[in-house]
Amino acid sequence: MIVVKEKLVGQYKLLSNMINNISEIRLNTVLGSKARHLLELKQSGYQVPDFVCLTASEINILIDREGNFSTEKLTDLASYVIEKFSQPLYAVRSAAVVEDGKNNSYAGQFKTILEVTPEDLSMAIREVVLDAYRKLGSINNNFSVIIQQYVLPDYAGVIYTRSPLAGREMVLEYRKGLGDKVVGGEKVERLDFLYPVTKTYSGELGFVKELAKKAKELEVKFNFPQDIEWLAKDGVVYLLQTRPITSLSGEMWQGMQLVEKELQKEQSSFFYEKTALSETFSSPTPLAFSLLTHLYKDGGPVAKAYQRIGVRYVSTNNLRLLANELYVDKEQEIKSIYPAFSYLKHKTTSPKFVLNGGLFTTIRNFIALNSVSHSKHYESLKIELEKVVANLPIKVSSVSEATQIIDKYYELVFLINIFATQVVANLELNLGQDKVFIAQLFKSDSVNQDGNEKGLIGNSFNLDDTSDFVSFETSGDYSDNFQEESWWQKLPNWKQRGLKTYIDKARKYSGLREQARYLSVLMVNLLRTQVLQVGKRVFGDEEELIYFACLNEILEDKLVRDICQERKLSFAIHKGIETPSYLASFVKSKQDRVKSVGVSGGVTEGTVVSLNNMSDTVESKILLVDVLSPDLVQYFPQVNGIISKEGGLLSHLAIMARESHLPVVVTNDKVDIMLGKTVVIDGGAGTVVIK
């Protein structure tokens, strides 16, 4: 590797120097991060096509403040590079100081020219620098250039050491031939896997294990997930670039490391996921978590609720804390009711039938759950709930008494939630793609902001919830304004009439669930009051330590200050980190992914436009394109989202969209989208719904 330097001694003169220490580069020259990372890769012994760097100071000599080049100096420089670094073909690449940062990559925003002949080298340097000048407005000491040996690849692509959508898996996108097609947003092949790569891999990429090993090493070296461009020639893997994955924060990376450290203790396959329960019990303290597990124990309120409708529930310890975050063990959860189903047996995120016993219980429970008459139960549940709320004591004398009340009445709360979940799921099923508008069906006409006459704290059954209590109208009389929405008016009358039955039932049960939430808050407030009194009595001024005790320790009067303090310290260490939404010993298969793919998260709505009618006066625009070309970034301020027929999760445009929080969906040409239509896109789930 050669770094070209300049020296003014009477007349302009170019000198070369071998740099043997990266610190010398940092002290004596100005290079962009891309060039610095290449130098570090080379010096660390990784296979990198040979290259030279033109530092920012050299570039400054070539071009003045008005963007005019010195042809003589440019010719001299190109000749010198060719003399000292002779190659049949070159690749001339940008290395702007602003590129490849931890938060902003400027991916694909500066020019790269491939297959440059020695005769065209000066012209290529000129084009790359002029492109940067136009985009930066000035290149004063902020732009360097990489001139690299051009290698014609057999395969090329990008590997992410972690999913840019905050998953643990590695993501590899590739194609035969030039890699600029991959980052340029055209059609790619994709491979997801967990490190180390499984020994059963037998695809066309014979070098994939070596590539994955190098990628993992770089993640460790830079202590952050890496976005790595690579090529393979005659079985040899070359690295072209490495930079941080900008869509992942330091808190996400810390969370991944912590959960993986804990998952190393796992001796078998696993599938954990954050669910709606995880949202309610976000980062629960030991006390809140112990109350939750108390509800799900054998013979507890949850088991009794299922028993009332003929379902045999078996406690399977399906709740798990990892780095303070609540996960549901999906395998244990499914087996608590349907023991003949499994996620892990077939390594899929959708449960499948397996011949391992429990068939009779599975059939029995399935029939019981799906033969419930929701209409028949509604009135009796409503009367029972109103009676319980009316007769619930205002205060209790002990933690034991409060717990007994919860054991007695949470069964009713959970049963109402089962029914409400079922009727809403039935409504979603009948709505089909229109389920994205379901929130419009449950808009209440009013919210009782003064519903806290009893001094209640929190809005859920989570003991940690100390938000101001807000009570919603619970009569079930929801607004019918949704009938004015265009998506509803486009439905045929027969479908509207059919849906109305499901809508009315879902609204009734949603109102009932709201009343059940009120009962939950009443009960948890009784318990919280008594728990805090115990905390003050046992811990004095450190009464908050009671939240780091477990419910059974309080009930059995076995509280130990040192143990609670130790738990509090451990809890504080993990506070503020972010963990993945799901954790599995396998990756999602292609069958688990929908026809279209989300590459940049977020949900948005707009009218579909093309580049040709971008100027049309439409307030909310969704841009429809053929490929995720990097130059589309110029339209980001004008659009709400992008739909592309082709493109990859790791393309330059996808990177820039994630940095800008712009939803993007790739349809793989399997979704028919028409210009002028109003659509809702979900860049996380990868869905496109035509209104």
XYZ file of C-alpha atoms in Angstrom:
691
model
C 0.000 0.000 0.000
C 1.305 3.425 -0.946
C 0.126 6.802 0.312
C 0.957 9.537 -2.155
C 2.205 12.749 -0.561
C 3.052 16.135 -1.982
C 5.906 18.500 -1.243
C 6.423 22.052 -2.437
C 10.157 22.680 -2.954
C 10.413 25.482 -5.500
C 8.067 23.614 -7.829
C 5.271 21.059 -7.365
C 6.690 17.593 -6.765
C 5.020 14.281 -5.778
C 6.668 11.886 -3.358
C 5.623 8.417 -2.113
C 6.018 6.804 1.261
C 5.228 3.393 2.734
C 3.101 3.756 5.828
C 3.806 1.011 8.327
C 1.821 2.340 11.261
C -1.785 3.467 11.178
C -1.072 6.077 13.848
C 1.276 7.789 11.363
C -1.666 8.118 8.970
C -3.821 9.685 11.673
C -1.132 12.132 12.719
C 0.227 13.243 9.361
C -2.509 12.918 6.762
C -6.235 13.498 6.242
C -8.103 10.436 4.981
C -11.753 9.471 4.956
C -12.955 6.624 7.184
C -13.251 4.290 4.194
C -9.535 4.665 3.448
C -8.547 4.413 7.104
C -10.518 1.192 7.519
C -8.904 -0.277 4.403
C -5.487 0.551 5.818
C -6.374 -1.178 9.076
C -7.680 -4.241 7.213
C -4.501 -4.443 5.152
C -2.232 -4.069 8.145
C -4.249 -6.680 10.067
C -3.494 -9.228 7.370
C -6.842 -9.376 5.563
C -6.941 -9.926 1.810
C -7.547 -6.483 0.293
C -6.895 -5.568 -3.364
C -3.770 -3.382 -3.423
C -4.444 0.343 -3.347
C -2.973 3.792 -2.961
C -4.548 6.755 -1.186
C -4.598 10.356 -2.335
C -4.888 12.364 0.868
C -7.093 15.427 1.224
C -4.088 17.713 0.965
C -3.099 16.167 -2.380
C -6.630 16.641 -3.686
C -6.623 20.275 -2.549
C -3.587 20.925 -4.750
C -5.396 19.533 -7.798
C -8.494 21.749 -7.599
C -9.076 25.363 -6.560
C -11.965 26.819 -4.559
C -13.994 27.419 -7.744
C -13.731 23.786 -8.805
C -11.137 24.297 -11.529
C -8.547 21.567 -12.049
C -4.879 21.998 -12.778
C -4.513 19.704 -15.781
C -0.738 19.646 -15.414
C -0.801 18.634 -11.758
C -3.515 16.037 -12.400
C -1.510 14.506 -15.260
C 1.654 14.470 -13.158
C -0.184 12.809 -10.285
C -1.783 10.129 -12.476
C 1.563 9.396 -14.144
C 3.253 9.076 -10.800
C 0.576 6.675 -9.503
C 0.876 4.546 -12.648
C 4.680 4.465 -12.274
C 4.636 3.463 -8.611
C 1.431 1.397 -8.666
C 1.154 -0.221 -12.069
C -2.086 -2.171 -12.690
C -3.900 -3.309 -15.860
C -7.133 -1.833 -14.503
C -8.021 0.404 -11.554
C -11.037 1.183 -9.397
C -11.242 4.837 -8.355
C -13.315 5.284 -5.207
C -14.326 8.171 -2.994
C -13.170 8.438 0.615
C -14.896 11.565 1.920
C -14.288 12.492 5.525
C -18.085 12.509 6.100
C -18.498 8.946 4.755
C -18.824 5.771 6.838
C -19.479 7.398 10.179
C -21.210 5.591 13.030
C -24.487 7.471 12.529
C -24.330 8.557 8.890
C -22.759 6.547 6.087
C -23.539 8.615 2.964
C -23.742 5.197 1.350
C -23.506 5.381 -2.431
C -23.691 9.170 -2.490
C -20.239 9.678 -4.006
C -18.964 8.365 -7.309
C -17.020 5.148 -7.842
C -15.563 4.299 -11.260
C -14.574 0.713 -12.056
C -12.401 -0.868 -14.759
C -10.333 2.278 -15.305
C -7.418 1.892 -17.752
C -4.094 3.629 -17.049
C -4.848 5.975 -19.951
C -8.116 7.061 -18.313
C -6.857 7.302 -14.733
C -6.478 11.086 -14.673
C -9.992 11.519 -16.122
C -11.455 9.103 -13.535
C -9.778 10.953 -10.659
C -11.162 14.198 -12.055
C -14.730 12.817 -12.276
C -14.703 11.412 -8.751
C -13.346 14.643 -7.266
C -15.698 16.886 -9.276
C -18.668 14.779 -8.187
C -17.649 15.299 -4.563
C -17.100 19.020 -5.152
C -20.635 19.406 -6.511
C -22.189 17.461 -3.626
C -20.117 18.935 -0.803
C -19.881 22.471 -2.141
C -16.209 22.424 -1.218
C -13.561 19.768 -0.788
C -11.215 21.815 1.357
C -9.363 19.183 3.374
C -12.411 16.873 3.574
C -12.105 14.518 0.623
C -9.582 11.812 -0.193
C -9.481 9.226 -2.988
C -8.702 5.503 -3.105
C -7.094 4.126 -6.256
C -7.328 0.362 -6.085
C -6.347 -2.677 -8.078
C -9.454 -3.740 -9.988
C -10.358 -7.409 -9.507
C -13.064 -8.881 -11.754
C -15.095 -10.968 -9.270
C -16.765 -14.324 -9.630
C -19.151 -13.272 -6.863
C -19.569 -10.017 -4.996
C -21.859 -8.533 -2.409
C -22.338 -7.268 1.109
C -22.398 -9.045 4.466
C -23.814 -7.528 7.640
C -22.620 -9.088 10.872
C -26.099 -8.338 12.280
C -29.419 -7.649 10.641
C -29.876 -3.894 10.083
C -33.417 -4.389 11.432
C -31.933 -5.241 14.858
C -31.818 -9.022 14.570
C -28.942 -11.232 15.737
C -28.465 -13.034 12.446
C -25.871 -12.279 9.793
C -27.309 -11.169 6.452
C -25.502 -11.845 3.184
C -26.648 -10.431 -0.177
C -24.767 -11.319 -3.334
C -24.842 -12.020 -7.036
C -22.534 -13.360 -9.677
C -20.257 -10.768 -11.201
C -19.982 -7.148 -10.112
C -21.003 -6.158 -6.606
C -22.120 -2.674 -7.622
C -25.398 -4.313 -8.707
C -25.975 -5.402 -5.106
C -25.339 -2.037 -3.454
C -26.966 -0.319 -6.429
C -30.353 -1.712 -5.462
C -30.944 -4.355 -8.130
C -32.145 -7.933 -7.632
C -29.999 -9.980 -5.267
C -29.755 -13.401 -3.680
C -30.003 -13.385 0.117
C -28.717 -15.715 2.793
C -29.469 -15.294 6.520
C -27.605 -17.338 9.110
C -26.357 -17.357 12.674
C -22.633 -17.440 13.362
C -20.933 -19.848 13.170
C -22.323 -20.939 9.833
C -23.969 -24.328 10.062
C -21.947 -27.267 8.809
C -24.901 -28.309 6.688
C -24.570 -25.300 4.355
C -24.135 -26.604 0.820
C -24.990 -23.622 -1.379
C -23.073 -22.210 -4.301
C -20.888 -19.977 -2.114
C -18.144 -22.383 -1.112
C -16.328 -19.552 0.643
C -19.248 -18.442 2.843
C -17.787 -19.906 6.055
C -14.493 -18.096 5.519
C -16.330 -14.849 4.758
C -18.499 -15.180 7.860
C -15.410 -15.856 9.996
C -13.697 -12.707 8.712
C -16.866 -10.683 9.274
C -17.156 -11.889 12.853
C -13.503 -11.022 13.481
C -14.108 -7.471 12.236
C -17.141 -7.081 14.483
C -14.907 -7.990 17.421
C -12.047 -5.800 16.174
C -14.186 -2.669 15.832
C -16.503 -3.670 18.719
C -19.589 -2.908 16.665
C -21.700 -4.657 13.992
C -20.118 -4.160 10.574
C -21.353 -3.522 7.026
C -18.739 -5.215 4.811
C -18.405 -5.149 1.030
C -16.543 -8.105 -0.442
C -15.731 -9.995 -3.617
C -14.582 -13.524 -4.326
C -12.190 -14.451 -7.126
C -11.032 -18.038 -7.712
C -12.184 -18.948 -4.202
C -10.252 -16.118 -2.526
C -12.306 -13.605 -0.502
C -11.254 -9.944 -0.777
C -12.566 -7.221 1.522
C -13.378 -3.895 -0.116
C -14.839 -1.926 2.761
C -16.009 -2.162 6.353
C -18.046 0.381 8.268
C -20.515 0.504 11.187
C -24.133 -0.506 10.574
C -25.715 2.902 11.041
C -29.261 1.671 11.782
C -28.037 0.025 14.995
C -27.401 2.163 18.060
C -24.885 1.612 20.809
C -27.778 0.644 23.099
C -28.900 -2.029 20.612
C -25.388 -3.420 20.311
C -24.979 -3.525 24.070
C -28.326 -5.323 24.336
C -27.305 -7.927 21.751
C -24.056 -8.621 23.569
C -25.780 -9.006 26.927
C -28.496 -11.389 25.741
C -26.004 -13.461 23.763
C -23.839 -13.819 26.845
C -26.868 -15.177 28.690
C -27.923 -17.348 25.734
C -24.534 -19.085 25.783
C -25.905 -20.984 28.784
C -28.666 -22.501 26.631
C -28.075 -26.205 26.039
C -30.751 -26.664 23.369
C -32.785 -24.891 20.719
C -34.844 -21.868 21.722
C -37.259 -19.270 20.384
C -37.994 -16.232 22.551
C -40.072 -13.263 21.444
C -41.252 -9.946 22.825
C -45.056 -9.940 22.733
C -47.856 -7.625 23.841
C -47.147 -8.883 27.360
C -43.577 -7.629 26.987
C -44.911 -4.174 26.138
C -47.022 -4.100 29.310
C -44.193 -5.476 31.462
C -41.290 -3.639 29.849
C -38.098 -4.175 31.897
C -39.978 -5.488 34.941
C -38.405 -5.333 38.375
C -38.038 -8.664 40.218
C -41.241 -7.930 42.162
C -43.303 -7.181 39.044
C -41.896 -10.258 37.297
C -42.627 -12.507 40.270
C -46.239 -11.289 40.358
C -46.543 -12.093 36.663
C -45.156 -15.612 37.051
C -47.484 -16.069 40.047
C -50.464 -15.546 37.732
C -49.261 -18.246 35.297
C -48.428 -20.954 37.846
C -50.252 -24.301 37.924
C -53.650 -23.779 39.507
C -53.254 -19.997 39.263
C -55.672 -17.420 37.782
C -54.610 -18.053 34.166
C -55.085 -21.822 34.493
C -58.499 -21.307 36.127
C -59.608 -18.933 33.356
C -58.837 -21.563 30.710
C -60.492 -24.230 32.846
C -63.773 -22.266 32.800
C -64.038 -22.775 29.045
C -62.867 -26.394 29.052
C -59.204 -25.826 28.158
C -56.523 -27.793 29.983
C -53.657 -25.368 30.610
C -50.297 -26.635 31.877
C -47.825 -24.140 33.299
C -44.599 -24.432 31.296
C -42.552 -21.538 32.740
C -42.801 -19.708 29.439
C -41.670 -16.297 30.732
C -37.990 -15.378 30.584
C -35.980 -12.314 31.577
C -32.927 -11.513 29.462
C -30.974 -8.326 30.208
C -34.001 -7.020 32.148
C -36.299 -7.477 29.150
C -39.333 -9.775 29.242
C -39.457 -12.500 26.584
C -42.028 -15.219 26.008
C -40.643 -18.687 25.340
C -42.751 -19.427 22.270
C -42.086 -23.163 22.347
C -43.220 -23.488 25.953
C -46.137 -21.135 25.364
C -47.586 -23.220 22.512
C -47.094 -26.440 24.455
C -48.995 -25.096 27.469
C -52.196 -25.443 25.416
C -51.276 -27.287 22.188
C -48.582 -29.822 23.198
C -48.619 -31.479 19.764
C -47.261 -28.321 18.090
C -43.720 -27.022 17.934
C -41.643 -24.154 16.574
C -38.285 -25.721 17.221
C -38.808 -29.101 15.574
C -39.098 -27.495 12.132
C -37.070 -24.347 12.965
C -39.815 -21.957 11.965
C -41.533 -18.919 13.453
C -44.916 -20.497 12.675
C -45.837 -23.509 14.860
C -46.225 -26.848 13.085
C -47.705 -30.199 14.078
C -45.271 -32.813 15.393
C -45.817 -36.441 16.396
C -44.483 -36.255 19.918
C -47.543 -36.886 22.102
C -50.217 -34.600 23.453
C -52.483 -35.060 20.434
C -55.652 -35.673 22.450
C -55.083 -32.590 24.657
C -54.304 -30.489 21.594
C -57.529 -31.510 19.817
C -59.603 -31.078 22.954
C -58.216 -27.605 23.675
C -58.560 -26.527 20.037
C -62.237 -27.506 19.995
C -62.882 -25.826 23.353
C -61.237 -22.542 22.351
C -62.919 -22.390 18.951
C -66.405 -23.409 20.037
C -66.869 -20.618 22.574
C -70.021 -18.578 22.001
C -68.767 -15.040 22.587
C -72.260 -13.579 22.230
C -73.630 -15.986 24.826
C -70.937 -15.160 27.382
C -70.914 -11.385 26.938
C -73.838 -10.455 29.185
C -72.898 -12.855 31.997
C -69.276 -11.635 31.965
C -70.422 -8.026 31.985
C -72.686 -8.603 35.001
C -69.993 -10.559 36.846
C -67.401 -7.875 36.207
C -69.642 -5.040 37.362
C -70.436 -6.956 40.552
C -66.745 -7.593 41.325
C -65.787 -3.944 40.764
C -68.670 -2.723 42.928
C -67.772 -5.020 45.833
C -63.985 -4.797 45.698
C -62.646 -3.486 49.041
C -61.212 0.027 49.063
C -58.216 -1.082 51.113
C -56.717 -4.220 52.623
C -54.549 -4.889 55.647
C -51.708 -6.992 54.204
C -49.824 -8.150 51.108
C -51.323 -11.588 51.670
C -54.895 -10.248 51.546
C -54.179 -8.240 48.370
C -52.645 -11.323 46.746
C -55.686 -13.410 47.640
C -57.942 -10.862 45.923
C -55.770 -11.038 42.799
C -55.842 -14.843 42.854
C -59.633 -14.737 43.077
C -60.490 -12.107 40.462
C -57.655 -11.995 37.907
C -59.181 -15.177 36.461
C -62.105 -13.026 35.252
C -59.795 -10.377 33.806
C -57.807 -12.971 31.869
C -60.943 -14.715 30.573
C -62.295 -11.419 29.212
C -58.943 -10.808 27.539
C -59.081 -14.259 25.894
C -62.526 -13.523 24.437
C -61.632 -9.967 23.393
C -58.489 -11.195 21.649
C -60.490 -13.863 19.803
C -63.211 -11.538 18.516
C -60.681 -8.923 17.364
C -58.678 -11.681 15.614
C -61.874 -12.834 13.862
C -62.493 -9.262 12.750
C -58.943 -8.940 11.395
C -59.340 -12.223 9.526
C -62.503 -10.994 7.825
C -61.005 -7.585 7.081
C -58.112 -9.208 5.223
C -55.654 -6.588 3.994
C -57.947 -3.857 5.306
C -56.954 -4.843 8.856
C -54.397 -2.025 8.713
C -57.354 0.307 9.257
C -58.671 -1.530 12.301
C -57.678 1.261 14.698
C -60.238 3.501 13.001
C -62.998 1.132 14.133
C -62.185 1.607 17.820
C -62.016 5.367 18.129
C -63.957 6.315 21.249
C -65.926 9.550 21.226
C -64.479 10.548 24.570
C -61.773 9.871 27.094
C -62.426 10.489 30.778
C -59.292 12.347 31.808
C -60.798 12.855 35.290
C -61.307 9.151 35.919
C -58.863 9.070 38.793
C -61.264 9.866 41.635
C -59.829 6.995 43.704
C -56.230 8.183 43.403
C -55.217 5.238 41.237
C -51.697 4.863 39.884
C -50.786 3.168 36.611
C -52.733 1.910 33.618
C -51.934 -1.788 33.638
C -51.340 -4.770 35.888
C -47.635 -3.980 36.009
C -46.577 -3.051 39.553
C -43.845 -0.844 38.057
C -46.385 1.264 36.150
C -46.621 4.612 37.929
C -48.154 6.629 35.089
C -51.217 8.789 35.716
C -54.348 6.663 35.515
C -56.672 7.492 32.610
C -60.068 5.858 32.300
C -61.663 5.492 28.859
C -65.362 5.374 28.097
C -66.330 1.718 28.352
C -69.914 1.636 27.104
C -68.891 0.172 23.752
C -70.489 3.131 21.973
C -67.657 3.845 19.578
C -67.661 6.478 16.863
C -68.999 5.437 13.456
C -66.842 7.991 11.654
C -64.953 5.122 10.003
C -67.896 4.752 7.601
C -66.772 7.996 5.993
C -63.326 6.554 5.219
C -62.626 5.808 1.560
C -61.509 2.221 2.198
C -64.891 1.439 3.817
C -66.936 3.164 1.123
C -65.156 1.142 -1.559
C -66.382 -2.115 -0.014
C -69.533 -3.643 -1.547
C -72.699 -3.373 0.566
C -72.847 -7.101 1.231
C -69.342 -7.049 2.671
C -70.098 -4.021 4.824
C -73.145 -5.795 6.278
C -71.121 -8.939 6.975
C -68.292 -7.014 8.614
C -70.690 -4.999 10.774
C -71.505 -8.117 12.819
C -67.813 -8.709 13.584
C -67.206 -5.021 14.237
C -70.063 -4.715 16.728
C -68.936 -7.811 18.633
C -65.307 -6.636 18.723
C -66.383 -3.216 19.974
C -68.454 -4.712 22.773
C -65.620 -6.897 23.985
C -63.125 -4.059 23.668
C -65.328 -2.029 26.000
C -65.540 -4.986 28.372
C -61.759 -5.406 28.262
C -61.420 -1.739 29.213
C -63.578 -2.327 32.274
C -61.436 -5.373 33.103
C -58.340 -3.158 32.856
C -59.940 -0.893 35.460
C -60.386 -3.885 37.767
C -56.722 -4.820 37.200
C -55.587 -1.338 38.183
C -57.769 -1.410 41.311
C -56.275 -4.739 42.407
C -52.649 -3.866 41.686
C -53.066 -0.577 43.590
C -54.231 -2.512 46.661
C -51.122 -4.681 46.406
C -48.748 -1.777 45.719
C -49.937 0.119 48.799
C -49.248 -2.847 51.057
C -45.937 -3.687 49.389
C -44.619 -0.146 49.917
C -45.639 -0.270 53.566
C -43.597 -3.458 53.965
C -40.691 -1.779 52.170
C -40.763 1.185 54.522
C -40.969 -1.064 57.570
C -38.108 -3.360 56.494
C -35.805 -1.043 54.510
C -36.574 2.375 56.011
C -35.412 5.206 53.743
C -34.558 2.650 51.032
C -38.149 1.453 50.743
C -37.802 1.185 46.923
C -35.643 -1.908 47.549
C -38.930 -3.771 47.998
C -39.291 -3.754 44.195
C -36.201 -5.939 44.060
C -37.715 -8.594 46.282
C -39.916 -11.425 45.004
C -43.562 -11.815 45.960
C -43.003 -15.113 47.784
C -40.151 -13.531 49.807
C -42.565 -10.848 51.013
C -45.354 -13.334 51.762
C -42.959 -15.627 53.665
C -41.225 -12.709 55.422
C -37.821 -13.708 54.021
C -36.526 -10.320 52.892
C -32.753 -9.800 52.804
C -31.429 -6.282 52.218
C -28.133 -7.398 50.646
C -29.902 -9.620 48.116
C -32.286 -6.823 47.111
C -29.416 -4.342 46.797
C -27.509 -6.780 44.593
C -30.555 -7.198 42.344
C -31.015 -3.440 42.173
C -27.397 -2.970 41.074
C -27.747 -5.648 38.382
C -30.977 -4.036 37.189
C -29.308 -0.608 36.936
C -26.427 -2.003 34.868
C -28.861 -3.221 32.219
C -31.087 -0.146 32.258
C -31.404 1.817 29.012
C -30.219 -0.887 26.626
C -32.279 -2.241 23.725
C -32.618 -5.933 22.971
C -33.817 -7.692 19.776
C -37.546 -8.299 19.317
C -36.959 -12.028 18.985
C -34.174 -14.459 19.829
C -33.904 -17.871 18.237
C -31.406 -20.653 17.691
C -32.445 -20.565 14.015
C -33.143 -17.863 11.444
C -36.398 -17.092 9.719
C -36.691 -19.164 6.573
C -37.748 -17.780 3.221
C -41.155 -19.337 3.859
C -41.496 -17.164 6.969
C -40.913 -14.015 4.937
C -43.799 -12.473 3.030
C -43.810 -11.917 -0.727
C -42.625 -8.376 -0.273
C -39.778 -7.456 2.070
C -39.373 -4.512 4.396
C -35.923 -2.922 4.184
C -36.480 0.287 6.172
C -38.941 0.372 9.061
C -41.965 2.572 9.642
C -45.611 2.759 8.578
C -46.891 5.453 6.252
C -49.648 6.225 3.778
C -49.690 8.080 0.479
C -50.519 8.217 -3.199
C -48.305 6.165 -5.500
C -46.284 8.344 -7.888
C -43.415 7.740 -10.296
C -40.358 9.856 -10.972
C -42.165 11.248 -14.005
C -45.059 12.708 -12.003
C -43.231 13.689 -8.819
C -44.285 17.312 -9.406
C -48.000 16.463 -9.173
C -49.669 18.291 -6.309
C -50.173 15.353 -3.988
C -49.649 15.958 -0.277
C -48.463 12.478 0.707
C -46.459 10.616 -1.911
C -45.195 7.047 -2.083
C -42.549 6.770 -4.792
C -42.708 3.669 -7.005
C -39.420 2.700 -8.700
C -37.917 -0.302 -10.466
C -34.699 -0.490 -8.403
C -33.388 1.071 -5.186
C -30.889 3.312 -6.911
C -28.677 5.368 -4.529
C -29.530 8.617 -6.341
C -33.132 8.372 -5.092
C -31.936 9.945 -1.848
C -32.515 13.357 -3.452
C -36.275 12.689 -3.329
C -36.410 11.800 0.376
C -37.701 15.254 1.445
C -40.569 14.982 -1.043
C -41.944 11.519 -0.266
C -43.417 9.583 2.661
C -42.001 6.258 1.551
C -40.702 4.171 -1.354
C -41.872 0.975 -3.037
C -39.351 -0.756 -5.296
C -39.778 -3.765 -7.553
C -36.188 -4.843 -6.890
C -33.540 -4.201 -4.281
C -31.869 -5.600 -1.219
C -31.888 -5.028 2.513
C -28.193 -4.115 2.324
C -28.305 -1.788 -0.686
C -26.957 1.749 -0.354
C -30.418 3.270 -0.749
C -31.826 1.027 1.994
C -29.028 2.183 4.314
C -29.771 5.843 3.633
C -33.512 5.275 4.092
C -32.966 3.676 7.502
C -30.762 6.580 8.532
C -33.547 8.965 7.442
C -36.343 6.831 9.002
C -38.079 6.585 5.630
C -40.224 3.428 5.160
C -39.188 1.304 2.164
C -40.687 -1.940 0.849
C -39.313 -4.174 -1.920
C -42.092 -6.145 -3.638
C -39.846 -8.543 -5.610
C -42.198 -7.730 -8.496
C -44.939 -9.875 -6.892
C -47.308 -7.091 -5.831
C -49.222 -5.224 -8.521
C -49.035 -1.518 -7.640
C -50.781 1.064 -9.808
C -49.912 4.738 -10.052
C -52.460 7.043 -8.474
C -53.611 4.465 -5.912
C -53.520 5.258 -2.191
C -51.495 2.696 -0.266
C -50.324 1.986 3.260
C -46.819 0.549 3.504
C -45.090 -1.028 6.486
C -41.330 -0.985 6.023
C -40.810 -3.296 8.984
C -43.297 -6.035 8.083
C -42.793 -5.523 4.340
C -46.484 -5.093 3.534
C -48.237 -2.938 0.936
C -52.006 -2.456 1.262
C -53.985 -0.726 -1.470
C -56.839 1.362 -0.025
